[in-house]
Amino acid sequence: MAPADNKGQPIRIINGTYEGDRFRPYLPAINASVRDTKGRAFPGNPAAASGGQVTRCNAEGATLRVRITDSCPCTQVLAGGAPGVAAGGETRTQAWCCAASVFGVAMVEFRPVDCDSGAVLPASPGYIDRWFPYLSKDFILADVAATPQPPAAVAAQVPPLKLVLQKQEARAFCKGEPALRDARPSATAPGGWARLRVPLASFDCPGGGLAPGDATQLEVQNGQHTPEQLAHLAEQHASSSNHIHLAAVVTHLGQLQRRGALIDAGSQAAAHALLQRLEPLLLQPAHLQACGCRQLSNVVWACGVCGYSGPLLTTCLSRFLERLKVADNPHKVCMVLTGAASAGMRLAPGSVQALLDALVVLHPAHLTALITDSASAERLAQLVEQHASSLNHIHLAAVVTQLGQLQRRGALNNAGSQAAAHALLQRLELLLLQPARLRVYGCWELSNVVWACGVCGHSGPLLAACLSRFLERLLEQLETADSPHQASMVLTGAASAGMLLAPDSVQALLDVLVSQQASAKPQDLSSALWAVAAMGHAVPAEQLRQLLDALVSQLPAATSQDLSNALWAAAVMGQAVPAAQLGQLEAALAIQPALASLAQLADALWACSELGHQPALLLAALAQQQGRLLPGFEAVPMAIAAQPCAQLGHRDEQLLGGVLQEAVAQLQTKAPEASGGGGGGGSGWRPQQLCTLCWAAAVLDLRQCADQVAVLARAAAQQWGRVTFAERWRLQQVHLWAADCGLRLGGEAGGAGLAGVLAPQQLEACGAAWAASLKAARLRGASQLQHAVFETLWQLPFSWRQPLAMQQAAEPDGAWLVDIAAVTADGARLAVQVDGGAAGEAGESLSRDRALAARGYEVVRVRAQDWAQLRGDQEQRRWLAGRVASALL
C-alpha cells in the first residue's frame, strides 16, 4: 500500500521524506499526540525505512482489498524515447505497485505471464513460472485484461496452489505458505467463480524474518506436485541440476508421502521409479562429496518415509555419520533417525548412541542451558566458537543477556574479563545485526539485548539497532504480558549506556508501563523510574503517582535497591511526592537495614532530604548498621550518606565521626587519584567526596573531628585541578567555620581555618567562589515571604538605630548574607533569617545561625510553616514581636 496525493497519484517516501525533498518530512511532521474522532492514536509506520506505508485497520471486521496486475509491476522496463525516459531505456522499481498490508486480508486477481518477458501464457494448462507448472482440467486462470468474465462452463474448483509473500530482492520470505484449497470460499459468482479470503496472519511473516510492511511480491506457486511432474522437471533440467536440486526432488517426494499424496499404487510406483533414477545421479562422487548435512539428512528421511531402502539411503546415512561432528542442527539428527527407522533399518548401537549424543549436544534447550550456566565471558566466547553454525537468534540473544547478568553480579570486575566481554559483544554484533535475524527478534530478545549492552557499557550499533527495532515493534506487541518488564529493561539499558532517548520514545515506554502497572514487578517500576531520571527526563505527575502507588502496593516484594532507586529518581526529577508515599517507602526500607548497602541507604537519605522529608527511621537504621556498613566501603556512598545528614541537621556524632575516621583510614592506605586522572570508581577518593565530608563536619559543627577534616581537605588540595566551583564554595564554608571556632587545621603555624592546609592561592580561589555565590543570591532578590516579614517587622514598636535592610552583608567581614538586618537603639545587631522550612534546609540554616551569632548578631529564625499558621496581621505582629524580644534579652 503506497501513500497517494490528493489527486490519487502515488508518492514515493525516500529517507522519510516526500519524493526525497528534505524540507518535506513524511512521518516526523505528524503529531503523535493527535487522536482521531474515536480517540485512537496514530499507529506509526514500521515500513517507513523501506519507503512503504503500513495501514492499520481499526475496524474489527474490515478487510483490505488489493488488486495486483502486471499493469503496474514492481519492476518496470521502459523503452528509450518514451517521455521522461533516458536514451537506451530504463528499468525502474515502483515501490507503490508492490502491495502489502498489516491487518486484514488480501484479494488478488491474476493471470499467468512469463517471468522474464511478461508475455501472457496459455491459460490452460498454464504456468506460474518455469519451475512451478500447474495442471488442472477444472481450473482456468482468466486473462483479466482481455476476458472480464470466465467461460460459464468452467466449474469453481480451487486448484492446489499456495501463496508466497516475499521481498525477493532482499531474499526475505514470510514463513507461512497458505494453500488456496485450505481457504473456504466466502462468495461465488456466475460462471463458477469463487472468492477466497486469505488472512495475512496465515503467512506468519515475523516468524520468517520479513515484516509484513516490507513485503513487495505475492507469488502463486504449485502447492503440490505429483511424482510425474517431479520426474518431468528432473528430466527437463537434468543438465543444470546440482546436488541441491537433486536432494530437493527426493525431499519433496518424502513430503508428498507424508501428506498422503502417494496413497495409490501408481503414485507409489512412480515415486520409487524416480528414486531409482535419481540414485546414480546423487551417488556420483562429486555430488555426494558436495552434499552437506542438510541434504544428506533430508535424503535419508525422504527415502525412509517412502519405504525406499536402496543404496541411496545407506550411502547417505553412512556419509552423514562421517560428518556428524560438523552437524549443526538437532533437527537433522532427528531426520536421520526417523528415516532409518521408517525404512526398517537396524542401526549399529554405536551409531545410534553417536546420533543420540549429538542430539543432546545440539538441542537448542541444551545449548541455552550451557549459555545460562556460563560463569565467565571467556566460557561464553568458547561456546560461540564451538557452536557457531548452530546458534540461532535466541541463542545469540541469550549470550548477550548472560554477559549482562555476569556484569550485574560483579563477575566481570577485572580488566581481562571486561576486555573479553567487549570483544565477544563486537563479534556478536556482526551476527545479530544481520537483517534476517534482526527482523525475527521479538520484544523479549530485543529488550534483553538492549539491557545487557547497557549494563556492560557497550553503546555500539548493536544497542542502537535493537533499541530502534524494539520501539518499532512496541505498537505491535503493546498488549503482551511481559511488556512492563521489557519497557523497563529498555529504559534501564539505554540509561546505563549513557544514552539520551528522545522524549516521545521515553513517553511511549512509560505509557506501556503505566497501562500495565498491575503486572509490573517492583524492580520493573523502580528501574524504569531510575532510568528516566538518569536520562534527565521527568515522569508526568499523574503517571508518577500511579507508578509509586503500584510500587507501594507491592512493598513486601520490593528489595532495598528497588526502594532506593524509586526515592532517588523522584528526587532527581525534582517532582513532588505525597508525604504518605514517602513515608511508606522510607518505612519499608528502614525495616530491612541488614539487607541494604550503604549506597542504597545513602541514596535514600539524600532523596528524602531533597524531597523535604525528615527520614527519622532511615537515620536510625543507618546508625544501627554503621558497624557493618562503613568498614572498607567506597568513597561515594560515604560522602552521599554524610551529605543528607548535614542537610537535615542530623548531628549524630558517632555516625559522622565513624564516616570521617573510615575515610581517613582509607586515604592513609590507598593514595587518592592523580590530579589529571579520570574515572571515579573503585577505592579512589575524588575531590567531590572529600569536600562533601569536610563540609558536612562544618555544617554539623563536629569540632572533635577537626583532625580528620584537615586530612581530607589536604587530600583535596592535592587534586586541585579537579576541584570544581561548588567544591571550592564548600571548602570556603569549612574555612569560615574553622576560623569562627578558633581551629587551626593547618597547625599552629598555619593560621586560622584552612590556612596552611590549602595554599594561599587555593584559599583565594575558595573565597572568590564564595563571593560569587553571595552576589548571585543578592541578584535573585528577596522572596515574598521575606518581604512580608520585613513589612511586619517595620510595624513593630522597636527603636532602630539604622533602617531595616534586606540582603545585607554581615559585619564585619561580609562573609554571610543577612535576610533582614537591623541595629537597635542600644546597638544590638539583629539578624532575622527567613527560610522555606524544608527538612533539607535545616542543617544549612543552623550553620548560618551559628556563623551570624559568632559575628555578634542576635538571630531570629522565621520558618515558612510557622508563618503560614499565623492568622492575620495582628497575630503575625504579636508572634514576631515575641521572637525579637526574646532574642534581644
CSV table of C-alpha atoms in Angstrom, one decimal, residues 594-735:
chain,number,residue,atom,x,y,z
A,594,ALA,CA,20.5,-5.6,57.3
A,595,LEU,CA,19.8,-6.3,53.6
A,596,ALA,CA,20.6,-2.8,52.4
A,597,SER,CA,24.0,-1.5,51.4
A,598,LEU,CA,25.5,1.8,52.5
A,599,ALA,CA,25.0,3.1,48.9
A,600,GLN,CA,21.3,2.3,49.0
A,601,LEU,CA,20.7,3.9,52.4
A,602,ALA,CA,22.8,6.9,51.4
A,603,ASP,CA,20.8,7.4,48.2
A,604,ALA,CA,17.5,7.1,50.0
A,605,LEU,CA,18.7,9.6,52.7
A,606,TRP,CA,19.8,12.1,50.1
A,607,ALA,CA,16.5,11.7,48.2
A,608,CYS,CA,14.5,12.3,51.4
A,609,SER,CA,16.4,15.5,52.2
A,610,GLU,CA,15.9,16.8,48.6
A,611,LEU,CA,12.2,16.0,48.8
A,612,GLY,CA,11.8,17.8,52.1
A,613,HIS,CA,11.1,14.7,54.1
A,614,GLN,CA,12.6,14.0,57.6
A,615,PRO,CA,13.7,10.3,57.4
A,616,ALA,CA,13.9,9.6,61.1
A,617,LEU,CA,13.5,5.8,60.5
A,618,LEU,CA,16.3,5.7,57.9
A,619,LEU,CA,18.7,7.7,60.1
A,620,ALA,CA,18.1,5.3,63.0
A,621,ALA,CA,18.7,2.3,60.7
A,622,LEU,CA,21.9,3.8,59.4
A,623,ALA,CA,23.2,4.4,62.9
A,624,GLN,CA,22.2,0.9,63.9
A,625,GLN,CA,24.1,-0.7,60.9
A,626,GLN,CA,27.1,1.6,60.8
A,627,GLY,CA,29.5,-1.0,62.2
A,628,ARG,CA,28.6,-3.4,59.3
A,629,LEU,CA,28.3,-0.8,56.6
A,630,LEU,CA,31.3,1.6,57.0
A,631,PRO,CA,34.5,-0.6,57.1
A,632,GLY,CA,36.0,-0.9,53.7
A,633,PHE,CA,33.2,0.8,51.9
A,634,GLU,CA,33.8,3.0,48.9
A,635,ALA,CA,34.1,6.8,48.9
A,636,VAL,CA,31.0,7.8,47.0
A,637,PRO,CA,28.4,6.2,49.3
A,638,MET,CA,30.1,7.5,52.4
A,639,ALA,CA,30.0,11.0,51.0
A,640,ILE,CA,26.4,10.6,49.9
A,641,ALA,CA,25.5,9.4,53.4
A,642,ALA,CA,27.2,12.4,55.1
A,643,GLN,CA,25.6,15.0,52.8
A,644,PRO,CA,21.9,14.4,53.8
A,645,CYS,CA,22.9,14.2,57.4
A,646,ALA,CA,24.3,17.7,57.1
A,647,GLN,CA,21.3,18.9,55.0
A,648,LEU,CA,18.8,17.6,57.6
A,649,GLY,CA,20.8,18.9,60.5
A,650,HIS,CA,21.1,15.3,61.9
A,651,ARG,CA,24.1,15.7,64.3
A,652,ASP,CA,24.9,12.1,65.1
A,653,GLU,CA,28.5,12.4,66.3
A,654,GLN,CA,29.1,8.7,66.4
A,655,LEU,CA,27.8,8.1,62.9
A,656,LEU,CA,29.6,11.0,61.2
A,657,GLY,CA,32.7,10.5,63.3
A,658,GLY,CA,32.8,6.9,62.1
A,659,VAL,CA,32.4,8.0,58.5
A,660,LEU,CA,35.3,10.5,58.8
A,661,GLN,CA,37.5,8.0,60.5
A,662,GLU,CA,36.9,5.4,57.9
A,663,ALA,CA,37.6,7.9,55.1
A,664,VAL,CA,40.9,8.9,56.7
A,665,ALA,CA,41.9,5.3,57.2
A,666,GLN,CA,41.3,4.6,53.5
A,667,LEU,CA,43.3,7.6,52.5
A,668,GLN,CA,46.3,6.5,54.6
A,669,THR,CA,46.4,3.1,52.9
A,670,LYS,CA,45.2,4.0,49.4
A,671,ALA,CA,46.5,7.1,47.6
A,672,PRO,CA,43.9,9.4,46.1
A,673,GLU,CA,43.6,9.5,42.4
A,674,ALA,CA,46.1,11.5,40.4
A,675,SER,CA,45.2,15.1,39.7
A,676,GLY,CA,44.8,14.5,35.9
A,677,GLY,CA,43.2,11.1,36.2
A,678,GLY,CA,39.8,10.2,35.1
A,679,GLY,CA,37.0,8.0,36.4
A,680,GLY,CA,36.0,7.8,40.0
A,681,GLY,CA,35.1,4.2,40.6
A,682,GLY,CA,36.9,1.7,42.9
A,683,SER,CA,38.5,3.0,46.1
A,684,GLY,CA,39.8,6.3,44.8
A,685,TRP,CA,38.8,9.4,46.6
A,686,ARG,CA,37.9,12.3,44.4
A,687,PRO,CA,37.7,16.0,45.5
A,688,GLN,CA,33.9,15.8,45.4
A,689,GLN,CA,33.7,13.2,48.1
A,690,LEU,CA,36.5,14.8,50.2
A,691,CYS,CA,35.0,18.2,50.1
A,692,THR,CA,31.5,16.9,50.9
A,693,LEU,CA,32.8,15.2,54.1
A,694,CYS,CA,34.6,18.3,55.2
A,695,TRP,CA,31.5,20.4,54.5
A,696,ALA,CA,29.3,18.0,56.5
A,697,ALA,CA,31.5,18.3,59.5
A,698,ALA,CA,31.4,22.0,59.3
A,699,VAL,CA,27.7,22.3,58.9
A,700,LEU,CA,27.1,19.9,61.9
A,701,ASP,CA,29.8,21.7,63.9
A,702,LEU,CA,31.8,18.5,64.6
A,703,ARG,CA,34.8,20.2,66.2
A,704,GLN,CA,36.0,17.0,67.7
A,705,CYS,CA,36.7,15.8,64.1
A,706,ALA,CA,38.9,18.7,63.2
A,707,ASP,CA,42.0,16.4,62.6
A,708,GLN,CA,40.1,14.3,60.1
A,709,VAL,CA,38.8,17.4,58.3
A,710,ALA,CA,42.3,18.6,57.9
A,711,VAL,CA,43.5,15.3,56.4
A,712,LEU,CA,40.6,15.2,54.0
A,713,ALA,CA,41.0,18.9,52.9
A,714,ARG,CA,44.7,18.4,52.4
A,715,ALA,CA,43.9,15.4,50.1
A,716,ALA,CA,41.5,17.5,48.1
A,717,ALA,CA,44.2,20.2,47.7
A,718,GLN,CA,46.5,17.6,46.2
A,719,GLN,CA,44.0,17.2,43.4
A,720,TRP,CA,43.3,20.9,42.9
A,721,GLY,CA,43.0,20.7,39.2
A,722,ARG,CA,39.8,18.7,39.6
A,723,VAL,CA,38.2,20.8,42.4
A,724,THR,CA,35.1,22.5,40.9
A,725,PHE,CA,33.4,25.8,41.7
A,726,ALA,CA,30.9,24.0,44.0
A,727,GLU,CA,33.7,22.2,45.9
A,728,ARG,CA,35.6,25.5,46.4
A,729,TRP,CA,32.5,27.0,47.8
A,730,ARG,CA,32.2,24.2,50.3
A,731,LEU,CA,35.8,24.5,51.3
A,732,GLN,CA,35.4,28.2,52.0
A,733,GLN,CA,32.5,27.4,54.3
A,734,VAL,CA,34.7,24.9,56.1
A,735,HIS,CA,37.4,27.6,56.3
